[in-house]
GROMACS .gro file of C-alpha atoms in nm:
model
  358
    1MET     CA    1   0.000   0.000   0.000
    2LYS     CA    2   0.280   0.242   0.097
    3ILE     CA    3   0.466   0.157  -0.226
    4ASN     CA    4   0.158   0.236  -0.436
    5ILE     CA    5   0.105   0.572  -0.260
    6SER     CA    6   0.473   0.662  -0.300
    7PHE     CA    7   0.456   0.579  -0.672
    8PHE     CA    8   0.143   0.795  -0.710
    9LEU     CA    9   0.314   1.087  -0.527
   10ILE     CA   10   0.619   1.058  -0.755
   11ILE     CA   11   0.399   1.092  -1.066
   12ILE     CA   12   0.210   1.391  -0.924
   13ASN     CA   13   0.528   1.570  -0.820
   14PHE     CA   14   0.697   1.497  -1.153
   15SER     CA   15   0.414   1.673  -1.337
   16LEU     CA   16   0.423   1.969  -1.094
   17LEU     CA   17   0.799   2.009  -1.123
   18ASN     CA   18   0.812   2.001  -1.501
   19SER     CA   19   0.517   2.217  -1.605
   20GLN     CA   20   0.191   2.373  -1.499
   21TYR     CA   21  -0.005   2.160  -1.742
   22THR     CA   22  -0.201   1.883  -1.569
   23GLU     CA   23  -0.348   1.565  -1.715
   24THR     CA   24  -0.690   1.657  -1.569
   25ILE     CA   25  -0.879   1.984  -1.612
   26ASN     CA   26  -0.771   2.267  -1.380
   27SER     CA   27  -1.092   2.468  -1.325
   28ASN     CA   28  -1.156   2.776  -1.109
   29ARG     CA   29  -1.516   2.661  -1.057
   30PRO     CA   30  -1.723   2.618  -0.848
   31GLY     CA   31  -1.561   2.898  -0.644
   32SER     CA   32  -1.514   3.257  -0.758
   33SER     CA   33  -1.138   3.279  -0.700
   34HIS     CA   34  -0.870   3.240  -0.966
   35GLY     CA   35  -0.600   2.978  -0.907
   36ALA     CA   36  -0.232   3.074  -0.940
   37PHE     CA   37  -0.160   2.827  -1.220
   38SER     CA   38  -0.262   2.866  -1.583
   39VAL     CA   39  -0.433   2.602  -1.795
   40GLY     CA   40  -0.113   2.527  -1.989
   41LYS     CA   41   0.025   2.638  -2.323
   42ASN     CA   42  -0.219   2.594  -2.616
   43VAL     CA   43  -0.505   2.479  -2.392
   44LEU     CA   44  -0.845   2.647  -2.433
   45GLN     CA   45  -1.076   2.611  -2.133
   46ILE     CA   46  -1.442   2.713  -2.102
   47GLU     CA   47  -1.605   2.747  -1.760
   48THR     CA   48  -1.973   2.839  -1.752
   49GLY     CA   49  -2.259   2.829  -1.504
   50PHE     CA   50  -2.613   2.930  -1.418
   51LYS     CA   51  -2.676   3.117  -1.091
   52SER     CA   52  -3.010   3.208  -0.938
   53SER     CA   53  -2.989   3.475  -0.664
   54ASP     CA   54  -3.251   3.618  -0.432
   55PHE     CA   55  -3.175   3.970  -0.301
   56LYS     CA   56  -3.371   4.168  -0.040
   57ASN     CA   57  -3.283   4.510   0.107
   58VAL     CA   58  -3.453   4.644   0.422
   59ASN     CA   59  -3.308   4.993   0.363
   60LEU     CA   60  -3.501   5.011   0.035
   61LYS     CA   61  -3.839   4.918   0.189
   62ASN     CA   62  -3.764   4.544   0.141
   63SER     CA   63  -3.725   4.581  -0.235
   64LYS     CA   64  -3.642   4.248  -0.398
   65ILE     CA   65  -3.445   4.125  -0.697
   66LEU     CA   66  -3.455   3.773  -0.838
   67GLU     CA   67  -3.151   3.748  -1.060
   68ASN     CA   68  -3.084   3.469  -1.308
   69LYS     CA   69  -2.731   3.488  -1.441
   70ILE     CA   70  -2.538   3.293  -1.702
   71SER     CA   71  -2.168   3.345  -1.636
   72TYR     CA   72  -1.875   3.237  -1.852
   73THR     CA   73  -1.497   3.236  -1.842
   74LEU     CA   74  -1.271   3.160  -2.138
   75ARG     CA   75  -0.910   3.078  -2.050
   76TYR     CA   76  -0.622   3.020  -2.291
   77GLY     CA   77  -0.256   2.934  -2.225
   78LEU     CA   78  -0.074   3.194  -2.434
   79LEU     CA   79   0.286   3.145  -2.555
   80LEU     CA   80   0.412   3.016  -2.218
   81ASN     CA   81   0.292   2.774  -1.951
   82LYS     CA   82   0.314   3.065  -1.705
   83LEU     CA   83   0.092   3.303  -1.903
   84GLU     CA   84  -0.286   3.292  -1.938
   85VAL     CA   85  -0.531   3.524  -2.111
   86PHE     CA   86  -0.892   3.512  -1.989
   87ILE     CA   87  -1.233   3.666  -2.054
   88ASP     CA   88  -1.492   3.685  -1.773
   89GLY     CA   89  -1.850   3.786  -1.843
   90SER     CA   90  -2.218   3.725  -1.779
   91PHE     CA   91  -2.568   3.774  -1.911
   92ASN     CA   92  -2.827   3.871  -1.649
   93LYS     CA   93  -3.205   3.845  -1.644
   94ASN     CA   94  -3.375   4.006  -1.343
   95LYS     CA   95  -3.721   4.022  -1.190
   96ILE     CA   96  -3.729   4.341  -0.985
   97SER     CA   97  -3.975   4.447  -0.717
   98ASP     CA   98  -3.899   4.817  -0.654
   99LEU     CA   99  -4.093   4.912  -0.341
  100LEU     CA  100  -3.949   5.266  -0.342
  101LYS     CA  101  -4.148   5.340  -0.657
  102ASN     CA  102  -4.407   5.060  -0.616
  103GLU     CA  103  -4.307   4.908  -0.949
  104ASP     CA  104  -4.249   4.551  -1.069
  105TYR     CA  105  -4.059   4.497  -1.390
  106ASN     CA  106  -3.814   4.268  -1.570
  107THR     CA  107  -3.475   4.358  -1.713
  108SER     CA  108  -3.212   4.172  -1.912
  109SER     CA  109  -2.863   4.294  -1.988
  110LEU     CA  110  -2.508   4.199  -2.059
  111GLY     CA  111  -2.311   4.202  -1.734
  112LYS     CA  112  -1.958   4.320  -1.668
  113GLN     CA  113  -1.703   4.189  -1.921
  114THR     CA  114  -1.334   4.159  -1.829
  115LEU     CA  115  -1.034   4.089  -2.050
  116GLY     CA  116  -0.737   3.992  -1.836
  117PHE     CA  117  -0.389   3.841  -1.823
  118LYS     CA  118  -0.244   3.623  -1.547
  119TYR     CA  119   0.127   3.543  -1.504
  120LEU     CA  120   0.294   3.301  -1.261
  121VAL     CA  121   0.571   3.490  -1.083
  122TYR     CA  122   0.690   3.217  -0.845
  123ASP     CA  123   0.642   2.839  -0.845
  124PRO     CA  124   0.772   2.662  -0.531
  125PHE     CA  125   0.710   2.317  -0.684
  126LYS     CA  126   1.013   2.365  -0.911
  127ASN     CA  127   1.238   2.336  -0.607
  128LYS     CA  128   1.319   1.963  -0.613
  129LYS     CA  129   1.479   1.968  -0.268
  130TRP     CA  130   1.157   2.098  -0.111
  131HIS     CA  131   0.911   1.880  -0.296
  132SER     CA  132   1.096   1.554  -0.353
  133ILE     CA  133   0.938   1.231  -0.226
  134ASN     CA  134   1.078   1.046   0.073
  135LEU     CA  135   1.060   0.682  -0.040
  136LEU     CA  136   1.162   0.553   0.302
  137SER     CA  137   0.899   0.732   0.512
  138TRP     CA  138   0.527   0.714   0.436
  139LYS     CA  139   0.458   0.927   0.747
  140LYS     CA  140   0.676   1.219   0.632
  141ASN     CA  141   0.495   1.228   0.298
  142ARG     CA  142   0.162   1.251   0.482
  143SER     CA  143   0.243   1.537   0.722
  144ILE     CA  144   0.234   1.916   0.679
  145ARG     CA  145   0.577   2.077   0.650
  146LEU     CA  146   0.686   2.441   0.690
  147ILE     CA  147   0.774   2.461   0.320
  148ASP     CA  148   0.408   2.385   0.236
  149PHE     CA  149   0.327   2.736   0.360
  150ILE     CA  150   0.540   2.889   0.081
  151PRO     CA  151   0.281   2.962  -0.191
  152ALA     CA  152   0.283   2.979  -0.566
  153ILE     CA  153   0.234   3.346  -0.658
  154SER     CA  154   0.069   3.499  -0.964
  155VAL     CA  155  -0.020   3.852  -1.063
  156TYR     CA  156  -0.302   3.953  -1.295
  157THR     CA  157  -0.450   4.261  -1.456
  158GLY     CA  158  -0.760   4.329  -1.660
  159ILE     CA  159  -0.981   4.582  -1.837
  160ASN     CA  160  -1.350   4.595  -1.736
  161TYR     CA  161  -1.633   4.698  -1.963
  162ASN     CA  162  -1.973   4.782  -1.810
  163PRO     CA  163  -2.262   4.811  -2.057
  164LYS     CA  164  -2.493   5.105  -1.975
  165ASN     CA  165  -2.790   4.892  -1.866
  166SER     CA  166  -2.595   4.635  -1.665
  167LEU     CA  167  -2.622   4.595  -1.289
  168SER     CA  168  -2.314   4.694  -1.092
  169PHE     CA  169  -2.092   4.398  -1.003
  170ASP     CA  170  -2.064   4.522  -0.645
  171ASP     CA  171  -2.420   4.637  -0.571
  172PRO     CA  172  -2.713   4.439  -0.716
  173PHE     CA  173  -2.953   4.720  -0.612
  174SER     CA  174  -2.780   4.987  -0.824
  175ILE     CA  175  -3.070   4.974  -1.073
  176ILE     CA  176  -3.322   5.059  -0.796
  177LYS     CA  177  -3.096   5.333  -0.657
  178LYS     CA  178  -3.092   5.522  -0.988
  179ASN     CA  179  -3.231   5.876  -0.956
  180THR     CA  180  -3.228   5.851  -0.574
  181VAL     CA  181  -2.989   5.978  -0.305
  182TYR     CA  182  -2.831   5.628  -0.300
  183GLU     CA  183  -2.721   5.642  -0.666
  184PHE     CA  184  -2.356   5.630  -0.761
  185ASN     CA  185  -2.202   5.625  -1.106
  186GLU     CA  186  -1.954   5.378  -1.247
  187LYS     CA  187  -1.741   5.437  -1.556
  188SER     CA  188  -1.809   5.213  -1.853
  189ILE     CA  189  -1.441   5.123  -1.883
  190ASN     CA  190  -1.206   5.077  -1.588
  191SER     CA  191  -0.929   4.841  -1.483
  192LYS     CA  192  -0.830   4.593  -1.214
  193ILE     CA  193  -0.511   4.446  -1.071
  194GLY     CA  194  -0.459   4.159  -0.831
  195ILE     CA  195  -0.232   3.903  -0.671
  196ILE     CA  196  -0.299   3.530  -0.625
  197THR     CA  197  -0.140   3.285  -0.382
  198GLN     CA  198  -0.187   2.907  -0.383
  199ASN     CA  199  -0.076   2.645  -0.128
  200HIS     CA  200  -0.103   2.266  -0.139
  201PHE     CA  201  -0.127   2.056   0.178
  202LEU     CA  202  -0.110   1.674   0.215
  203GLY     CA  203  -0.196   1.619  -0.151
  204LYS     CA  204  -0.569   1.674  -0.080
  205TRP     CA  205  -0.606   2.034   0.035
  206VAL     CA  206  -0.557   2.349  -0.175
  207LEU     CA  207  -0.576   2.701  -0.032
  208VAL     CA  208  -0.617   2.992  -0.278
  209ASN     CA  209  -0.618   3.361  -0.189
  210ASN     CA  210  -0.708   3.650  -0.423
  211LEU     CA  211  -0.644   4.016  -0.338
  212THR     CA  212  -0.791   4.251  -0.597
  213LEU     CA  213  -0.826   4.625  -0.652
  214ASP     CA  214  -1.116   4.663  -0.895
  215ARG     CA  215  -1.263   4.958  -1.084
  216LEU     CA  216  -0.934   5.150  -1.084
  217GLY     CA  217  -0.977   5.492  -1.240
  218ASP     CA  218  -1.327   5.515  -1.091
  219SER     CA  219  -1.425   5.741  -0.801
  220ASN     CA  220  -1.535   5.431  -0.603
  221SER     CA  221  -1.263   5.170  -0.648
  222VAL     CA  222  -1.335   4.829  -0.492
  223PHE     CA  223  -1.124   4.614  -0.262
  224ASN     CA  224  -1.201   4.244  -0.305
  225TYR     CA  225  -1.061   3.959  -0.094
  226LEU     CA  226  -1.133   3.593  -0.166
  227THR     CA  227  -1.008   3.284   0.012
  228THR     CA  228  -1.103   2.935  -0.109
  229LEU     CA  229  -1.022   2.602   0.055
  230THR     CA  230  -1.067   2.293  -0.164
  231HIS     CA  231  -1.059   1.930  -0.050
  232ASN     CA  232  -1.028   1.613  -0.261
  233PHE     CA  233  -1.201   1.301  -0.130
  234LYS     CA  234  -1.075   0.941  -0.134
  235ASN     CA  235  -1.252   0.906  -0.466
  236PRO     CA  236  -1.043   1.168  -0.654
  237ARG     CA  237  -1.333   1.244  -0.890
  238TRP     CA  238  -1.513   1.423  -0.605
  239SER     CA  239  -1.404   1.748  -0.440
  240SER     CA  240  -1.563   2.011  -0.215
  241PHE     CA  241  -1.489   2.372  -0.133
  242ILE     CA  242  -1.564   2.648   0.116
  243GLU     CA  243  -1.511   3.013   0.026
  244TYR     CA  244  -1.519   3.350   0.203
  245GLU     CA  245  -1.537   3.680   0.011
  246ILE     CA  246  -1.517   4.045   0.114
  247ILE     CA  247  -1.630   4.326  -0.117
  248LYS     CA  248  -1.574   4.682   0.001
  249ASN     CA  249  -1.581   5.035  -0.142
  250ASN     CA  250  -1.685   5.384  -0.027
  251VAL     CA  251  -2.054   5.310  -0.087
  252TYR     CA  252  -2.113   4.937  -0.049
  253SER     CA  253  -1.961   4.646   0.146
  254ASP     CA  254  -2.052   4.283   0.199
  255ASN     CA  255  -1.926   3.942   0.314
  256TYR     CA  256  -2.019   3.622   0.130
  257TYR     CA  257  -1.998   3.257   0.230
  258LYS     CA  258  -2.006   2.983  -0.034
  259PHE     CA  259  -2.004   2.603  -0.025
  260GLY     CA  260  -2.008   2.348  -0.303
  261THR     CA  261  -1.894   2.026  -0.468
  262ALA     CA  262  -1.749   1.927  -0.805
  263TYR     CA  263  -1.740   1.597  -0.993
  264LEU     CA  264  -1.484   1.506  -1.260
  265PHE     CA  265  -1.650   1.307  -1.541
  266ASN     CA  266  -1.328   1.265  -1.735
  267LYS     CA  267  -0.994   1.443  -1.766
  268ASP     CA  268  -1.147   1.723  -1.976
  269PHE     CA  269  -1.496   1.767  -1.828
  270GLN     CA  270  -1.621   1.869  -1.481
  271ILE     CA  271  -1.962   1.958  -1.335
  272ASP     CA  272  -2.024   2.152  -1.013
  273THR     CA  273  -2.290   2.288  -0.782
  274SER     CA  274  -2.277   2.541  -0.498
  275PHE     CA  275  -2.480   2.778  -0.283
  276GLY     CA  276  -2.395   3.103  -0.108
  277PHE     CA  277  -2.530   3.360   0.135
  278ASN     CA  278  -2.435   3.662   0.344
  279HIS     CA  279  -2.516   3.756   0.704
  280LYS     CA  280  -2.669   4.102   0.671
  281LYS     CA  281  -3.001   4.250   0.556
  282THR     CA  282  -2.875   4.544   0.350
  283PRO     CA  283  -2.909   4.339   0.134
  284SER     CA  284  -2.966   3.976   0.231
  285ILE     CA  285  -2.846   3.736  -0.037
  286LEU     CA  286  -2.910   3.369  -0.109
  287ASN     CA  287  -2.800   3.202  -0.431
  288PHE     CA  288  -2.771   2.864  -0.599
  289ASN     CA  289  -2.523   2.783  -0.874
  290ILE     CA  290  -2.463   2.495  -1.117
  291GLY     CA  291  -2.196   2.482  -1.384
  292VAL     CA  292  -1.964   2.291  -1.615
  293SER     CA  293  -1.601   2.322  -1.717
  294THR     CA  294  -1.448   2.172  -2.030
  295ARG     CA  295  -1.125   2.214  -2.223
  296PHE     CA  296  -0.978   2.169  -2.570
  297ASP     CA  297  -0.631   2.031  -2.519
  298TRP     CA  298  -0.365   2.104  -2.783
  299TYR     CA  299  -0.079   2.091  -2.536
  300LYS     CA  300   0.244   1.923  -2.650
  301ASP     CA  301   0.523   1.815  -2.420
  302GLU     CA  302   0.837   2.019  -2.459
  303VAL     CA  303   1.172   1.853  -2.394
  304PRO     CA  304   1.343   2.039  -2.106
  305VAL     CA  305   1.633   2.252  -2.231
  306ASN     CA  306   1.971   2.186  -2.072
  307LYS     CA  307   2.145   2.523  -2.106
  308LYS     CA  308   2.489   2.386  -2.013
  309GLU     CA  309   2.461   2.114  -2.276
  310LEU     CA  310   2.342   2.368  -2.535
  311LYS     CA  311   2.644   2.587  -2.461
  312ALA     CA  312   2.881   2.290  -2.485
  313ASN     CA  313   2.727   2.180  -2.818
  314LYS     CA  314   2.759   2.533  -2.955
  315LYS     CA  315   3.128   2.544  -2.857
  316ARG     CA  316   3.178   2.200  -3.010
  317ARG     CA  317   3.014   2.306  -3.337
  318LYS     CA  318   3.223   2.623  -3.345
  319LYS     CA  319   3.541   2.424  -3.283
  320ASN     CA  320   3.446   2.168  -3.550
  321LYS     CA  321   3.369   2.449  -3.794
  322LYS     CA  322   3.714   2.599  -3.735
  323SER     CA  323   3.874   2.256  -3.771
  324VAL     CA  324   3.690   2.189  -4.099
  325LYS     CA  325   3.787   2.532  -4.232
  326LYS     CA  326   4.151   2.471  -4.136
  327ASP     CA  327   4.149   2.130  -4.305
  328TYR     CA  328   3.988   2.284  -4.615
  329ASN     CA  329   4.254   2.558  -4.632
  330LEU     CA  330   4.533   2.301  -4.591
  331THR     CA  331   4.379   2.083  -4.866
  332LYS     CA  332   4.349   2.387  -5.094
  333LYS     CA  333   4.712   2.483  -5.028
  334GLN     CA  334   4.826   2.127  -5.095
  335ASP     CA  335   4.628   2.124  -5.422
  336LYS     CA  336   4.811   2.439  -5.536
  337ILE     CA  337   5.148   2.283  -5.448
  338ASN     CA  338   5.050   1.964  -5.637
  339LYS     CA  339   4.946   2.164  -5.943
  340ARG     CA  340   5.278   2.353  -5.946
  341PHE     CA  341   5.467   2.026  -5.912
  342ASP     CA  342   5.260   1.870  -6.197
  343LYS     CA  343   5.333   2.166  -6.426
  344LYS     CA  344   5.706   2.152  -6.344
  345GLU     CA  345   5.708   1.778  -6.404
  346LYS     CA  346   5.533   1.819  -6.740
  347ARG     CA  347   5.788   2.079  -6.849
  348LEU     CA  348   6.077   1.846  -6.757
  349ILE     CA  349   5.917   1.556  -6.947
  350LYS     CA  350   5.874   1.773  -7.260
  351LYS     CA  351   6.236   1.894  -7.234
  352ASN     CA  352   6.366   1.538  -7.202
  353ASN     CA  353   6.157   1.428  -7.501
  354ARG     CA  354   6.304   1.706  -7.719
  355LYS     CA  355   6.657   1.603  -7.620
  356ASN     CA  356   6.591   1.241  -7.704
  357LYS     CA  357   6.460   1.334  -8.050
  358LYS     CA  358   6.786   1.510  -8.129
   0.00000   0.00000   0.00000
């Protein structure tokens, strides 16, 4: 049993040490946080879901919003295993009960769209001394070490586009607050920057943290903090997660709690479900989410480049080139000497023949 587990750990660590690409899909769902690692070079991944949310705000005379949202994320490994380009977006359909104006109506709109880039700055799994497998001790491979607290670190940046009729990402009641003292404006185009950390513990637990400054260039920029803890069960096809999120700006703040599970159908397809809520009444939020993740895998293994060997080969080729050139010059010189000798010999033969004729 210990031998089988050690063999499994060797395979997992080998893949982590050599590239970010994984044999199974690496999805950000069902949580809202982004992981530190990209999908891998030439891999296109699509993550989409349907979320139904029920909002109620006591400060707005218990006005209600029932929001149905289709969200999507497209991720592509661009040029390098460390670099990923992504597009986040949604389409929202809302049933609104505005008790400030005593109106009920429906709206539908394109939600916030974000084009972003993520780059892995530091990968601790490349340190073979830290993450090598101890073949002699099953216990050491199954215990948390201090080096496990050193995270993988990524940075990301993006451009946000907010269509005129969309609901604000941070405040679902922005549509009700229009033309009231609660209204605040958001620019159609703004930016975001963030940092991601990711830790792995005991081969079954993954902790991801996202720190984001959103809506930069706007009068009400947003601070967003997300922490997600994921756990893999004995059956590796099943996993669960718990997530805590803080959203805060000058006008609006909230805390969210989310729970969910995911099931891996095959190496390229995953389904998930989750629910979330907050603990306040301005507004109170309850939502349910289902989704799928799939990928189109055009990744090709790249042979690791040994820079020392490359340098040695280059020197060898240069030396051989010089040697060949030297040999060619010597051969050319010898040919000239041979030609002169042949001419001289021909002249002597002709001279001797003339003498013999006389």
